[in-house]
XYZ file of N, CA and C in Angstrom:
708
model
N -9.756 -26.191 -0.126
C -9.213 -25.084 0.672
C -9.710 -25.189 2.109
N -8.774 -25.226 3.059
C -9.143 -25.370 4.468
C -9.851 -24.113 4.954
N -10.889 -24.275 5.793
C -11.615 -23.106 6.295
C -10.720 -22.235 7.174
N -10.957 -20.962 7.121
C -10.201 -20.016 7.933
C -10.590 -20.216 9.399
N -9.615 -20.503 10.282
C -9.955 -20.734 11.697
C -10.614 -19.530 12.360
N -10.278 -18.334 11.874
C -10.896 -17.145 12.480
C -12.396 -17.126 12.207
N -12.793 -17.413 10.966
C -14.204 -17.378 10.614
C -14.973 -18.546 11.227
N -14.328 -19.717 11.335
C -15.019 -20.835 11.986
C -15.262 -20.516 13.460
N -14.283 -19.875 14.102
C -14.469 -19.450 15.499
C -15.516 -18.350 15.587
N -15.499 -17.442 14.606
C -16.482 -16.359 14.578
C -17.894 -16.927 14.425
N -18.051 -17.916 13.556
C -19.368 -18.537 13.363
C -19.881 -19.160 14.657
N -18.994 -19.924 15.311
C -19.421 -20.579 16.556
C -19.728 -19.558 17.645
N -18.985 -18.452 17.643
C -19.238 -17.393 18.629
C -20.602 -16.756 18.382
N -20.929 -16.526 17.106
C -22.235 -15.961 16.774
C -23.368 -16.915 17.158
N -23.128 -18.203 17.003
C -24.142 -19.191 17.386
C -24.377 -19.177 18.897
N -23.290 -19.028 19.657
C -23.424 -18.925 21.112
C -24.235 -17.681 21.467
N -23.934 -16.570 20.798
C -24.658 -15.338 21.076
C -26.133 -15.489 20.735
N -26.425 -16.177 19.642
C -27.828 -16.402 19.281
C -28.521 -17.236 20.359
N -27.817 -18.250 20.819
C -28.405 -19.110 21.848
C -28.663 -18.334 23.130
N -27.725 -17.436 23.468
C -27.908 -16.619 24.669
C -29.144 -15.736 24.517
N -29.270 -15.087 23.342
C -30.414 -14.204 23.122
C -31.729 -14.967 23.227
N -31.758 -16.170 22.664
C -32.983 -16.975 22.704
C -33.323 -17.403 24.129
N -32.258 -17.776 24.879
C -32.509 -18.236 26.247
C -32.897 -17.082 27.160
N -32.344 -15.886 26.914
C -32.760 -14.721 27.699
C -34.231 -14.425 27.432
N -34.613 -14.508 26.179
C -36.021 -14.291 25.840
C -36.900 -15.362 26.496
N -36.421 -16.590 26.493
C -37.177 -17.679 27.131
C -37.273 -17.463 28.638
N -36.175 -17.030 29.231
C -36.184 -16.769 30.672
C -37.164 -15.656 31.018
N -37.136 -14.585 30.216
C -38.052 -13.478 30.476
C -39.510 -13.921 30.325
N -39.763 -14.816 29.392
C -41.116 -15.351 29.217
C -41.528 -16.177 30.432
N -40.598 -16.995 30.926
C -40.862 -17.781 32.131
C -41.169 -16.868 33.315
N -40.391 -15.789 33.416
C -40.615 -14.872 34.545
C -41.994 -14.240 34.462
N -42.426 -13.881 33.256
C -43.758 -13.304 33.107
C -44.854 -14.318 33.447
N -44.553 -15.591 33.218
C -45.538 -16.642 33.520
C -45.406 -17.169 34.947
N -44.444 -16.631 35.694
C -44.263 -17.060 37.073
C -43.574 -18.409 37.215
N -42.872 -18.853 36.188
C -42.192 -20.156 36.247
C -40.770 -19.979 36.788
N -40.183 -21.125 37.184
C -38.835 -21.128 37.758
C -37.801 -20.903 36.641
N -36.903 -19.950 36.852
C -35.903 -19.623 35.827
C -34.478 -19.902 36.288
N -34.322 -20.608 37.384
C -32.981 -20.831 37.949
C -32.075 -21.583 36.971
N -32.614 -22.669 36.408
C -31.815 -23.480 35.498
C -31.405 -22.684 34.265
N -32.347 -21.908 33.725
C -32.027 -21.085 32.559
C -30.981 -20.018 32.896
N -31.098 -19.454 34.084
C -30.147 -18.417 34.495
C -28.732 -18.976 34.570
N -28.587 -20.185 35.143
C -27.271 -20.831 35.235
C -26.724 -21.104 33.831
N -27.592 -21.588 32.939
C -27.166 -21.881 31.567
C -26.724 -20.616 30.844
N -27.495 -19.553 31.009
C -27.150 -18.289 30.339
C -25.822 -17.751 30.858
N -25.632 -17.876 32.191
C -24.385 -17.376 32.768
C -23.182 -18.137 32.186
N -23.318 -19.449 32.037
C -22.231 -20.263 31.467
C -21.987 -19.897 30.001
N -23.085 -19.670 29.282
C -22.943 -19.298 27.880
C -22.282 -17.930 27.727
N -22.613 -17.004 28.619
C -21.975 -15.688 28.572
C -20.473 -15.796 28.824
N -20.090 -16.677 29.749
C -18.667 -16.884 30.009
C -17.979 -17.489 28.781
N -18.672 -18.445 28.156
C -18.133 -19.055 26.942
C -17.996 -18.028 25.825
N -18.990 -17.143 25.709
C -18.941 -16.092 24.707
C -17.746 -15.176 24.938
N -17.499 -14.838 26.185
C -16.374 -13.974 26.524
C -15.051 -14.627 26.131
N -14.935 -15.937 26.400
C -13.705 -16.650 26.049
C -13.527 -16.738 24.533
N -14.627 -16.948 23.823
C -14.556 -17.020 22.367
C -14.101 -15.680 21.777
N -14.616 -14.592 22.312
C -14.222 -13.267 21.821
C -12.739 -13.029 22.092
N -12.261 -13.454 23.254
C -10.836 -13.319 23.564
C -9.990 -14.133 22.587
N -10.467 -15.333 22.228
C -9.757 -16.164 21.261
C -9.734 -15.497 19.882
N -10.853 -14.893 19.494
C -10.902 -14.191 18.213
C -9.901 -13.032 18.176
N -9.793 -12.311 19.287
C -8.824 -11.221 19.362
C -7.407 -11.746 19.174
N -7.101 -12.859 19.833
C -5.764 -13.441 19.738
C -5.473 -13.919 18.316
N -6.429 -14.594 17.686
C -6.242 -15.075 16.315
C -6.063 -13.921 15.332
N -6.833 -12.867 15.533
C -6.730 -11.709 14.638
C -5.369 -11.034 14.783
N -4.929 -10.858 16.027
C -3.626 -10.234 16.266
C -2.512 -11.053 15.628
N -2.598 -12.369 15.756
C -1.582 -13.245 15.182
C -1.600 -13.175 13.662
N -2.792 -13.163 13.060
C -2.904 -13.127 11.596
C -2.355 -11.821 11.025
N -2.621 -10.700 11.710
C -2.146 -9.403 11.230
C -0.631 -9.281 11.412
N -0.118 -9.703 12.573
C 1.311 -9.550 12.859
C 2.174 -10.438 11.982
N 1.644 -11.577 11.542
C 2.407 -12.495 10.674
C 2.069 -12.306 9.200
N 1.269 -11.255 8.888
C 0.909 -10.910 7.509
C 0.186 -12.056 6.793
N -0.621 -12.823 7.533
C -1.428 -13.861 6.908
C -2.612 -13.256 6.161
N -3.017 -12.052 6.548
C -4.111 -11.351 5.886
C -3.650 -9.923 5.619
N -4.363 -9.271 4.697
C -4.023 -7.885 4.387
C -4.472 -6.962 5.527
N -3.920 -5.759 5.532
C -4.306 -4.788 6.560
C -5.776 -4.425 6.435
N -6.251 -4.323 5.200
C -7.663 -4.005 4.978
C -8.561 -5.109 5.525
N -8.179 -6.362 5.294
C -8.960 -7.481 5.821
C -8.882 -7.500 7.349
N -7.709 -7.153 7.900
C -7.575 -7.078 9.354
C -8.498 -6.033 9.955
N -8.601 -4.883 9.288
C -9.507 -3.825 9.763
C -10.963 -4.288 9.696
N -11.291 -4.999 8.616
C -12.676 -5.465 8.468
C -13.014 -6.479 9.569
N -12.100 -7.377 9.855
C -12.347 -8.357 10.918
C -12.403 -7.676 12.287
N -11.597 -6.628 12.440
C -11.637 -5.897 13.711
C -12.998 -5.252 13.906
N -13.598 -4.764 12.823
C -14.945 -4.193 12.917
C -15.961 -5.257 13.330
N -15.841 -6.458 12.761
C -16.728 -7.561 13.154
C -16.534 -7.904 14.631
N -15.268 -7.887 15.050
C -14.970 -8.214 16.443
C -15.509 -7.141 17.385
N -15.360 -5.885 17.010
C -15.904 -4.794 17.832
C -17.423 -4.924 17.953
N -18.048 -5.343 16.840
C -19.497 -5.539 16.861
C -19.877 -6.663 17.816
N -19.071 -7.711 17.835
C -19.321 -8.818 18.770
C -19.220 -8.347 20.221
N -18.199 -7.536 20.487
C -18.020 -7.030 21.857
C -19.217 -6.181 22.269
N -19.696 -5.357 21.349
C -20.874 -4.528 21.641
C -22.085 -5.399 21.929
N -22.276 -6.423 21.118
C -23.427 -7.308 21.311
C -23.317 -8.101 22.607
N -22.087 -8.443 22.961
C -21.894 -9.134 24.245
C -22.368 -8.247 25.401
N -22.035 -6.966 25.336
C -22.457 -6.034 26.387
C -23.982 -5.894 26.413
N -24.587 -5.869 25.208
C -26.048 -5.761 25.154
C -26.706 -7.004 25.748
N -26.154 -8.156 25.428
C -26.714 -9.401 25.974
C -26.541 -9.457 27.483
N -25.371 -9.025 27.963
C -25.131 -9.027 29.399
C -26.085 -8.068 30.109
N -26.313 -6.883 29.502
C -27.245 -5.930 30.090
C -28.659 -6.489 30.081
N -29.012 -7.179 28.992
C -30.349 -7.781 28.919
C -30.497 -8.905 29.937
N -29.420 -9.662 30.126
C -29.446 -10.738 31.122
C -29.674 -10.180 32.519
N -29.099 -9.001 32.775
C -29.249 -8.369 34.080
C -30.491 -7.482 34.140
N -31.344 -7.605 33.095
C -32.570 -6.804 33.023
C -32.274 -5.312 32.990
N -31.137 -4.941 32.328
C -30.776 -3.530 32.227
C -31.084 -2.981 30.841
N -31.516 -3.842 29.924
C -31.784 -3.378 28.571
C -33.083 -3.951 28.061
N -33.381 -3.694 26.809
C -34.608 -4.205 26.218
C -34.500 -5.698 26.001
N -35.651 -6.368 25.930
C -35.683 -7.805 25.706
C -35.238 -8.100 24.272
N -34.246 -9.014 24.078
C -33.744 -9.278 22.721
C -34.725 -10.068 21.889
N -34.797 -9.761 20.590
C -35.563 -10.570 19.656
C -34.743 -11.779 19.246
N -35.395 -12.688 18.550
C -34.663 -13.837 18.031
C -33.681 -13.378 16.964
N -32.453 -13.859 17.069
C -31.431 -13.472 16.095
C -31.691 -14.180 14.786
N -31.506 -13.501 13.703
C -31.800 -14.078 12.405
C -30.909 -15.308 12.194
N -31.528 -16.459 12.180
C -30.768 -17.701 12.172
C -30.076 -17.968 10.853
N -30.494 -17.307 9.784
C -29.816 -17.523 8.508
C -28.383 -17.025 8.550
N -28.113 -16.019 9.393
C -26.753 -15.544 9.543
C -25.977 -16.350 10.568
N -26.682 -16.967 11.527
C -25.999 -17.688 12.601
C -25.900 -19.179 12.343
N -26.964 -19.763 11.777
C -26.969 -21.208 11.578
C -27.211 -21.603 10.148
N -27.778 -20.702 9.348
C -28.023 -20.974 7.944
C -29.223 -21.840 7.677
N -30.113 -22.075 8.648
C -31.191 -23.013 8.421
C -32.581 -22.509 8.692
N -32.756 -21.299 9.176
C -34.096 -20.823 9.539
C -34.566 -19.809 8.527
N -35.780 -19.274 8.756
C -36.366 -18.325 7.827
C -35.620 -17.006 7.888
N -35.629 -16.342 6.747
C -35.003 -15.029 6.684
C -35.986 -13.953 7.133
N -35.424 -12.780 7.460
C -36.272 -11.633 7.731
C -36.560 -11.407 9.188
N -36.086 -12.294 10.106
C -36.313 -12.082 11.535
C -35.379 -10.984 12.005
N -35.864 -9.968 12.708
C -34.998 -8.866 13.147
C -33.806 -9.390 13.933
N -32.661 -8.822 13.707
C -31.421 -9.261 14.339
C -30.800 -8.102 15.100
N -30.893 -8.094 16.413
C -30.309 -6.986 17.185
C -28.807 -6.958 17.082
N -28.189 -8.087 16.654
C -26.747 -8.115 16.500
C -26.282 -7.255 15.340
N -27.098 -7.205 14.314
C -26.652 -6.578 13.079
C -27.483 -5.343 12.748
N -27.770 -4.517 13.746
C -28.602 -3.352 13.476
C -27.856 -2.325 12.630
N -26.521 -2.458 12.476
C -25.750 -1.577 11.612
C -25.236 -2.335 10.388
N -25.882 -3.431 10.071
C -25.427 -4.251 8.947
C -25.546 -3.475 7.640
N -24.532 -3.625 6.787
C -24.520 -2.895 5.517
C -25.457 -3.550 4.517
N -25.815 -2.766 3.486
C -26.701 -3.265 2.443
C -26.046 -4.407 1.676
N -24.699 -4.395 1.565
C -24.008 -5.413 0.775
C -24.114 -6.797 1.396
N -24.215 -6.878 2.721
C -24.243 -8.187 3.384
C -25.612 -8.555 3.934
N -26.563 -7.619 3.888
C -27.872 -7.899 4.450
C -28.561 -9.016 3.656
N -29.009 -10.010 4.358
C -29.693 -11.130 3.732
C -28.777 -12.257 3.313
N -27.455 -12.107 3.553
C -26.509 -13.140 3.158
C -26.171 -14.023 4.350
N -25.912 -15.307 4.072
C -25.424 -16.218 5.107
C -23.928 -16.052 5.284
N -23.369 -16.689 6.313
C -21.945 -16.537 6.580
C -21.091 -17.086 5.442
N -21.520 -18.200 4.838
C -20.765 -18.744 3.707
C -20.747 -17.761 2.544
N -21.898 -17.125 2.302
C -21.972 -16.148 1.215
C -21.132 -14.914 1.524
N -21.185 -14.485 2.790
C -20.369 -13.336 3.200
C -18.885 -13.660 3.054
N -18.508 -14.890 3.460
C -17.107 -15.296 3.367
C -16.655 -15.326 1.908
N -17.504 -15.836 1.021
C -17.168 -15.867 -0.403
C -17.004 -14.448 -0.941
N -17.904 -13.557 -0.491
C -17.809 -12.165 -0.915
C -16.509 -11.539 -0.439
N -16.115 -11.842 0.787
C -14.872 -11.311 1.343
C -13.658 -11.866 0.602
N -13.699 -13.162 0.277
C -12.598 -13.756 -0.461
C -12.475 -13.131 -1.850
N -13.616 -12.839 -2.472
C -13.603 -12.200 -3.781
C -12.975 -10.810 -3.680
N -13.350 -10.081 -2.618
C -12.781 -8.737 -2.419
C -11.271 -8.827 -2.228
N -10.834 -9.826 -1.436
C -9.395 -9.999 -1.191
C -8.676 -10.329 -2.487
N -9.293 -11.208 -3.306
C -8.687 -11.562 -4.590
C -8.564 -10.342 -5.492
N -9.607 -9.509 -5.499
C -9.552 -8.289 -6.311
C -8.468 -7.351 -5.801
N -8.348 -7.259 -4.477
C -7.295 -6.419 -3.909
C -5.915 -6.955 -4.267
N -5.760 -8.295 -4.198
C -4.482 -8.896 -4.565
C -4.158 -8.644 -6.032
N -5.192 -8.758 -6.900
C -4.976 -8.496 -8.327
C -4.559 -7.040 -8.543
N -5.209 -6.127 -7.807
C -4.834 -4.722 -7.908
C -3.411 -4.470 -7.435
N -3.022 -5.151 -6.349
C -1.650 -5.004 -5.846
C -0.644 -5.571 -6.840
N -1.004 -6.707 -7.479
C -0.109 -7.287 -8.490
C 0.066 -6.327 -9.665
N -1.051 -5.721 -10.109
C -0.974 -4.762 -11.207
C -0.118 -3.554 -10.820
N -0.309 -3.077 -9.578
C 0.484 -1.942 -9.105
C 1.965 -2.305 -9.034
N 2.241 -3.537 -8.566
C 3.628 -3.996 -8.489
C 4.252 -4.072 -9.870
N 3.455 -4.544 -10.868
C 3.957 -4.620 -12.239
C 4.268 -3.232 -12.788
N 3.373 -2.272 -12.500
C 3.603 -0.901 -12.964
C 4.861 -0.318 -12.329
N 5.029 -0.550 -11.032
C 6.209 -0.032 -10.336
C 7.479 -0.666 -10.899
N 7.416 -1.977 -11.208
C 8.584 -2.654 -11.773
C 8.955 -2.060 -13.128
N 7.918 -1.799 -13.966
C 8.190 -1.196 -15.272
C 8.786 0.202 -15.114
N 8.244 0.966 -14.171
C 8.776 2.309 -13.939
C 10.228 2.249 -13.450
N 10.513 1.253 -12.615
C 11.885 1.091 -12.129
C 12.818 0.755 -13.282
N 12.352 -0.160 -14.174
C 13.154 -0.519 -15.332
C 13.386 0.684 -16.239
N 12.304 1.479 -16.469
C 12.443 2.683 -17.286
C 13.432 3.661 -16.651
N 13.361 3.786 -15.315
C 14.283 4.676 -14.617
C 15.729 4.226 -14.784
N 15.948 2.889 -14.713
C 17.301 2.373 -14.901
C 17.795 2.620 -16.321
N 16.890 2.422 -17.310
C 17.277 2.663 -18.696
C 17.594 4.135 -18.925
N 16.782 5.019 -18.353
C 17.054 6.452 -18.469
C 18.388 6.796 -17.817
N 18.660 6.185 -16.650
C 19.928 6.427 -15.974
C 21.109 5.979 -16.815
N 20.967 4.783 -17.455
C 22.046 4.298 -18.325
C 22.248 5.234 -19.521
N 21.130 5.708 -20.094
C 21.224 6.629 -21.221
C 21.905 7.927 -20.819
N 21.573 8.416 -19.614
C 22.214 9.647 -19.132
C 23.712 9.433 -18.931
N 24.096 8.252 -18.423
C 25.526 7.956 -18.256
C 26.240 7.985 -19.606
N 25.613 7.379 -20.640
C 26.222 7.378 -21.962
C 26.328 8.797 -22.520
N 25.264 9.600 -22.341
C 25.296 10.979 -22.817
C 26.369 11.786 -22.102
N 26.525 11.524 -20.795
C 27.561 12.238 -20.043
C 28.957 11.870 -20.552
N 29.149 10.602 -20.919
C 30.440 10.175 -21.461
C 30.705 10.867 -22.807
N 29.659 10.956 -23.644
C 29.815 11.636 -24.939
C 30.157 13.107 -24.734
N 29.467 13.742 -23.773
C 29.735 15.165 -23.481
C 31.169 15.345 -22.995
N 31.637 14.403 -22.135
C 33.024 14.487 -21.651
C 34.008 14.353 -22.809
N 33.732 13.410 -23.745
C 34.619 13.235 -24.901
C 34.639 14.497 -25.765
N 33.447 15.107 -25.986
C 33.372 16.333 -26.770
C 34.138 17.468 -26.092
N 34.015 17.531 -24.766
C 34.729 18.592 -24.031
C 36.231 18.420 -24.187
N 36.713 17.161 -24.097
C 38.140 16.905 -24.281
C 38.588 17.253 -25.694
N 37.731 16.898 -26.688
C 38.070 17.202 -28.078
C 38.136 18.705 -28.321
N 37.153 19.421 -27.767
C 37.155 20.883 -27.914
C 38.378 21.492 -27.254
N 38.738 20.964 -26.090
C 39.910 21.499 -25.381
C 41.186 21.252 -26.184
N 41.312 20.052 -26.750
C 42.495 19.746 -27.558
C 42.537 20.610 -28.817
N 41.366 20.764 -29.458
C 41.300 21.597 -30.665
C 41.657 23.049 -30.360
N 41.193 23.534 -29.231
C 41.481 24.914 -28.838
C 42.969 25.098 -28.590
N 43.589 24.105 -27.964
C 45.027 24.190 -27.707
C 45.818 24.186 -29.021
N 45.394 23.324 -29.954
C 46.057 23.293 -31.261
C 45.882 24.616 -31.985
N 44.665 25.188 -31.881
C 44.404 26.466 -32.541
C 45.288 27.559 -31.970
N 45.452 27.588 -30.657
C 46.318 28.597 -30.041
C 47.770 28.417 -30.500
N 48.182 27.153 -30.610
C 49.557 26.881 -31.056
C 49.784 27.372 -32.484
N 48.813 27.042 -33.357
C 48.941 27.471 -34.743
C 48.889 28.983 -34.850
N 48.117 29.637 -34.021
C 48.036 31.100 -34.032
C 49.383 31.714 -33.663
N 50.019 31.112 -32.650
C 51.340 31.609 -32.255
C 52.351 31.454 -33.398
N 52.262 30.317 -34.107
C 53.174 30.092 -35.236
C 52.930 31.098 -36.356
N 51.678 31.356 -36.677
C 51.355 32.330 -37.716
C 51.869 33.711 -37.350
N 51.697 34.097 -36.101
C 52.179 35.410 -35.646
C 53.700 35.511 -35.771
N 54.332 34.395 -35.421
C 55.799 34.380 -35.495
C 56.255 34.502 -36.951
N 55.610 33.750 -37.848
C 55.966 33.834 -39.261
C 55.691 35.228 -39.803
N 54.589 35.800 -39.369
C 54.240 37.143 -39.831
C 55.295 38.150 -39.404
N 55.758 38.025 -38.158
C 56.791 38.946 -37.666
C 58.087 38.760 -38.451
N 58.396 37.503 -38.713
C 59.618 37.227 -39.473
C 59.506 37.793 -40.894
N 58.313 37.623 -41.471
C 58.104 38.141 -42.818
C 58.260 39.653 -42.838
N 57.750 40.335 -41.878
C 57.849 41.794 -41.792
C 59.306 42.224 -41.656
N 60.077 41.503 -40.806
C 61.503 41.831 -40.589
C 62.304 41.639 -41.870
N 62.021 40.555 -42.575
C 62.742 40.288 -43.833
C 62.461 41.379 -44.866
N 61.227 41.826 -44.935
C 60.871 42.882 -45.889
C 61.614 44.159 -45.614
N 61.732 44.512 -44.368
C 62.444 45.732 -44.008
C 63.920 45.610 -44.348
N 64.483 44.451 -44.126
C 65.910 44.260 -44.431
C 66.149 44.408 -45.937
N 65.254 43.826 -46.734
C 65.386 43.919 -48.185
C 65.304 45.380 -48.638
N 64.408 46.137 -48.045
C 64.291 47.545 -48.406
C 65.564 48.300 -48.094
N 66.127 48.012 -46.910
C 67.360 48.693 -46.491
C 68.497 48.346 -47.449
N 68.563 47.054 -47.783
C 69.627 46.614 -48.688
C 69.506 47.303 -50.053
N 68.274 47.374 -50.556
C 68.064 48.030 -51.843
C 68.460 49.500 -51.791
N 68.153 50.169 -50.691
C 68.522 51.576 -50.542
C 70.045 51.741 -50.538
N 70.730 50.830 -49.830
C 72.189 50.893 -49.752
C 72.809 50.688 -51.138
N 72.219 49.716 -51.847
C 72.736 49.466 -53.201
C 72.555 50.700 -54.083
N 71.378 51.316 -53.960
C 71.109 52.502 -54.765
C 72.084 53.626 -54.449
N 72.381 53.810 -53.183
C 73.313 54.870 -52.776
C 74.693 54.608 -53.356
N 75.101 53.317 -53.249
C 76.444 52.978 -53.761
C 76.506 53.202 -55.260
N 75.471 52.795 -55.969
C 75.448 52.962 -57.427
C 75.536 54.432 -57.790
N 74.809 55.250 -57.116
C 74.823 56.674 -57.394
C 76.206 57.266 -57.122
N 76.829 56.776 -56.067
C 78.095 57.320 -55.661
C 79.204 56.987 -56.669
N 79.185 55.834 -57.203
C 80.282 55.401 -58.086
C 79.918 55.581 -59.536
N 78.759 55.968 -59.861
C 78.347 56.112 -61.275
C 79.034 57.346 -61.840
N 79.808 57.221 -62.971
C 80.546 58.391 -63.519
C 79.605 59.450 -64.054
N 80.024 60.685 -63.840
C 79.191 61.787 -64.319
C 79.850 62.372 -65.579
N 79.144 62.852 -66.525
C 79.634 63.462 -67.744
C 79.847 64.985 -67.556
């Protein structure tokens, strides 16, 4: 796996800052001893300019990585915090160079170069978290990669859950469509049945009326027959 150019630039920038801090301390020691510091001053000034250019390059690389989605937003924020810390330390070194601040201690080389003793106070990392304290840059990078992998795994799990929910939503939608079709068919069936029922009711009423009329006619006919029989029946 190729090294991340941002972190390789960050490492070299931190090494420059360490060198500046050491040379400022050396210059201040020379001044206390009355020795000539011109050469050291020129070197420190050049290193400060180099540090400024490196920080500008880090800003450009970070902006490019975030805008092209090469890293997550969370990782971009974390790198921005590292970059802000670098800018703060640059100002402290510049103030110390101009004798406007306290004399810098030696920067803990295990974080800058990975080869010196641990435990030397580091003015660069006075806000360093407990999780990274005592770790070298390679160890910090591995820790960051692990965090990114865990975040990616979490995003994959979330994506899987969302996909399942989407599938369930589609299945529910299809089921609702089928239920709506069944309801429409039932409504049509009920409407047809109701129409048939009304038709049959009209027929029954009509037959009933006809039956009533026929009964009355039969009664009238029977009465007429009775009258005629009485009229023509001989009397003794």
